[in-house]
Amino acid sequence: MSRPPVAAPPKISAEDVVSFCDFFYKKTGISMDASRRYFIDRRLEERMAANDCKTFREYLALVKFQPGGGEMQALINEMTVNETYFFREDYQFQCLTRHMLDEIADRRGNNRAPIRIWSVPCSTGEEPYTIAISILENWGRANDFDIEILASDIDSRVLGRAQEGIYEARALHRVPTKVRDTYFRKLDNDRWQVIDDLRESVDFSLVNVCNPTQMARMRGIDVIFCRNLLIYFDDLSRRRAAEHFYEALNPGGFVALGHSESMSRISNIFNPRKFPEAIVHQRPVS
């Protein structure tokens, strides 16, 4: 008996790709173009098939007008790339515990308001958990302050994985054995889970940094880790994100970017601060 023919995926034209890239940019600030055509086509074909859409126009209408925006979120989840590990670019965490936190604490004086640190995009959680571990292990004044660690991403799927806190051994390859045994419990030969107390100390939420309404919730932040996100934005989206970060930060607060990113090429509203471990960007104190 012969197998029935497999239906060919819906055809996506060059014009469709241009329309999609424009729509996705307006929604997320993430800039895509025809150089990523294979990636875009494959992801769109998967979502069109999942929704039984025969044409790209039919699918785009669904994404734009679906009540609740569930398919828009599913599309964002498919189009964003999440790859990280614990203690990635650890010189910035050293800068945090050796310099930034002391400066923030000294500026507080008798005000014991919580110190708030925001990891965005947090992906599957390695960065915010690394921040928490670094503070507990290396900042001697940690017990003197309430410390709130916020973590957000545009991808709802990775947030679920982050809250679960389960990682394969390769994600922990930079974690010292003593630290691993203190803050993780072994599940099997290749998987470890962050201990409950540490998982409960991080507040995960869905935030699009290009959405003014969502960003309006982010206020009173002292340090923002935003590493390797802005490289996916164009100049206009980068400037908007920088302005949102400025409004989110307390005066004197810091932004840490990825090693290939430079705030000076985006906006002049921050002051560069050169510490022994890293260059970060500071909202003026006054």
mmCIF file of C-alpha atoms in Angstrom, residues 72-177:
data_model
loop_
_atom_site.group_PDB
_atom_site.id
_atom_site.type_symbol
_atom_site.label_atom_id
_atom_site.label_comp_id
_atom_site.label_asym_id
_atom_site.label_seq_id
_atom_site.Cartn_x
_atom_site.Cartn_y
_atom_site.Cartn_z
ATOM 1 C CA MET A 72 1.463 36.114 18.781
ATOM 2 C CA GLN A 73 3.190 34.829 21.913
ATOM 3 C CA ALA A 74 3.741 31.409 20.314
ATOM 4 C CA LEU A 75 5.311 33.143 17.304
ATOM 5 C CA ILE A 76 7.608 35.217 19.530
ATOM 6 C CA ASN A 77 8.670 32.050 21.324
ATOM 7 C CA GLU A 78 9.624 30.443 18.009
ATOM 8 C CA MET A 79 11.472 33.449 16.626
ATOM 9 C CA THR A 80 13.669 34.258 19.623
ATOM 10 C CA VAL A 81 16.958 32.480 20.292
ATOM 11 C CA ASN A 82 17.911 31.504 23.860
ATOM 12 C CA GLU A 83 21.379 30.187 24.596
ATOM 13 C CA THR A 84 23.244 30.838 27.829
ATOM 14 C CA TYR A 85 24.994 29.230 30.799
ATOM 15 C CA PHE A 86 25.911 30.028 34.399
ATOM 16 C CA PHE A 87 28.633 32.637 35.105
ATOM 17 C CA ARG A 88 28.777 33.749 31.466
ATOM 18 C CA GLU A 89 31.023 36.838 31.153
ATOM 19 C CA ASP A 90 31.594 36.579 34.902
ATOM 20 C CA TYR A 91 33.743 39.711 35.094
ATOM 21 C CA GLN A 92 30.511 41.730 35.201
ATOM 22 C CA PHE A 93 29.251 39.806 38.227
ATOM 23 C CA GLN A 94 32.615 40.504 39.899
ATOM 24 C CA CYS A 95 32.135 44.190 39.110
ATOM 25 C CA LEU A 96 28.673 44.008 40.667
ATOM 26 C CA THR A 97 29.837 42.540 43.983
ATOM 27 C CA ARG A 98 33.130 44.472 44.242
ATOM 28 C CA HIS A 99 31.972 47.951 43.222
ATOM 29 C CA MET A 100 28.429 48.617 42.016
ATOM 30 C CA LEU A 101 26.595 47.251 45.045
ATOM 31 C CA ASP A 102 28.827 49.089 47.521
ATOM 32 C CA GLU A 103 28.257 52.349 45.683
ATOM 33 C CA ILE A 104 24.501 51.797 45.679
ATOM 34 C CA ALA A 105 24.507 50.827 49.364
ATOM 35 C CA ASP A 106 26.616 53.828 50.384
ATOM 36 C CA ARG A 107 24.287 56.161 48.511
ATOM 37 C CA ARG A 108 21.328 54.674 50.430
ATOM 38 C CA GLY A 109 22.642 55.939 53.781
ATOM 39 C CA ASN A 110 20.018 55.195 56.418
ATOM 40 C CA ASN A 111 17.450 54.368 53.746
ATOM 41 C CA ARG A 112 17.073 50.605 53.753
ATOM 42 C CA ALA A 113 14.893 50.385 50.648
ATOM 43 C CA PRO A 114 15.471 47.127 48.754
ATOM 44 C CA ILE A 115 18.268 46.970 46.216
ATOM 45 C CA ARG A 116 16.616 45.907 42.966
ATOM 46 C CA ILE A 117 18.494 44.121 40.181
ATOM 47 C CA TRP A 118 16.875 43.282 36.840
ATOM 48 C CA SER A 119 18.034 40.610 34.383
ATOM 49 C CA VAL A 120 16.608 41.130 30.865
ATOM 50 C CA PRO A 121 16.338 39.017 28.807
ATOM 51 C CA CYS A 122 16.720 36.309 31.412
ATOM 52 C CA SER A 123 16.266 33.401 28.966
ATOM 53 C CA THR A 124 16.122 30.102 30.884
ATOM 54 C CA GLY A 125 17.285 31.690 34.145
ATOM 55 C CA GLU A 126 21.023 31.121 34.272
ATOM 56 C CA GLU A 127 21.823 34.840 34.544
ATOM 57 C CA PRO A 128 19.483 35.859 37.397
ATOM 58 C CA TYR A 129 20.435 32.771 39.398
ATOM 59 C CA THR A 130 24.114 33.594 38.795
ATOM 60 C CA ILE A 131 23.469 37.119 40.100
ATOM 61 C CA ALA A 132 21.878 35.730 43.260
ATOM 62 C CA ILE A 133 24.706 33.242 43.837
ATOM 63 C CA SER A 134 27.369 35.892 43.212
ATOM 64 C CA ILE A 135 25.832 38.208 45.802
ATOM 65 C CA LEU A 136 25.453 35.479 48.412
ATOM 66 C CA GLU A 137 29.005 34.237 47.884
ATOM 67 C CA ASN A 138 30.893 37.476 47.339
ATOM 68 C CA TRP A 139 29.155 40.564 48.754
ATOM 69 C CA GLY A 140 29.827 40.883 52.474
ATOM 70 C CA ARG A 141 26.966 43.326 53.052
ATOM 71 C CA ALA A 142 24.248 41.100 51.582
ATOM 72 C CA ASN A 143 22.667 40.469 54.991
ATOM 73 C CA ASP A 144 22.328 44.203 55.630
ATOM 74 C CA PHE A 145 19.924 44.829 52.739
ATOM 75 C CA ASP A 146 16.810 43.382 51.204
ATOM 76 C CA ILE A 147 17.753 42.422 47.663
ATOM 77 C CA GLU A 148 15.141 41.875 44.971
ATOM 78 C CA ILE A 149 16.136 40.105 41.754
ATOM 79 C CA LEU A 150 13.741 40.596 38.860
ATOM 80 C CA ALA A 151 14.038 38.537 35.696
ATOM 81 C CA SER A 152 12.075 38.942 32.490
ATOM 82 C CA ASP A 153 11.933 37.753 28.908
ATOM 83 C CA ILE A 154 9.711 38.178 25.882
ATOM 84 C CA ASP A 155 9.534 34.382 25.478
ATOM 85 C CA SER A 156 6.948 32.803 27.803
ATOM 86 C CA ARG A 157 8.287 29.299 27.168
ATOM 87 C CA VAL A 158 11.758 29.998 28.554
ATOM 88 C CA LEU A 159 10.269 31.691 31.613
ATOM 89 C CA GLY A 160 8.604 28.423 32.545
ATOM 90 C CA ARG A 161 11.917 26.612 32.259
ATOM 91 C CA ALA A 162 13.625 29.323 34.307
ATOM 92 C CA GLN A 163 11.124 29.003 37.134
ATOM 93 C CA GLU A 164 11.580 25.239 37.122
ATOM 94 C CA GLY A 165 15.344 25.750 37.423
ATOM 95 C CA ILE A 166 16.456 22.408 35.951
ATOM 96 C CA TYR A 167 19.675 22.386 33.907
ATOM 97 C CA GLU A 168 21.868 19.901 32.142
ATOM 98 C CA ALA A 169 25.462 19.597 33.313
ATOM 99 C CA ARG A 170 26.847 21.584 30.367
ATOM 100 C CA ALA A 171 25.050 24.729 31.598
ATOM 101 C CA LEU A 172 26.971 24.405 34.885
ATOM 102 C CA HIS A 173 30.421 23.881 33.379
ATOM 103 C CA ARG A 174 31.717 27.181 34.857
ATOM 104 C CA VAL A 175 30.177 26.643 38.306
ATOM 105 C CA PRO A 176 32.749 25.653 40.973
ATOM 106 C CA THR A 177 31.998 22.307 42.591
#
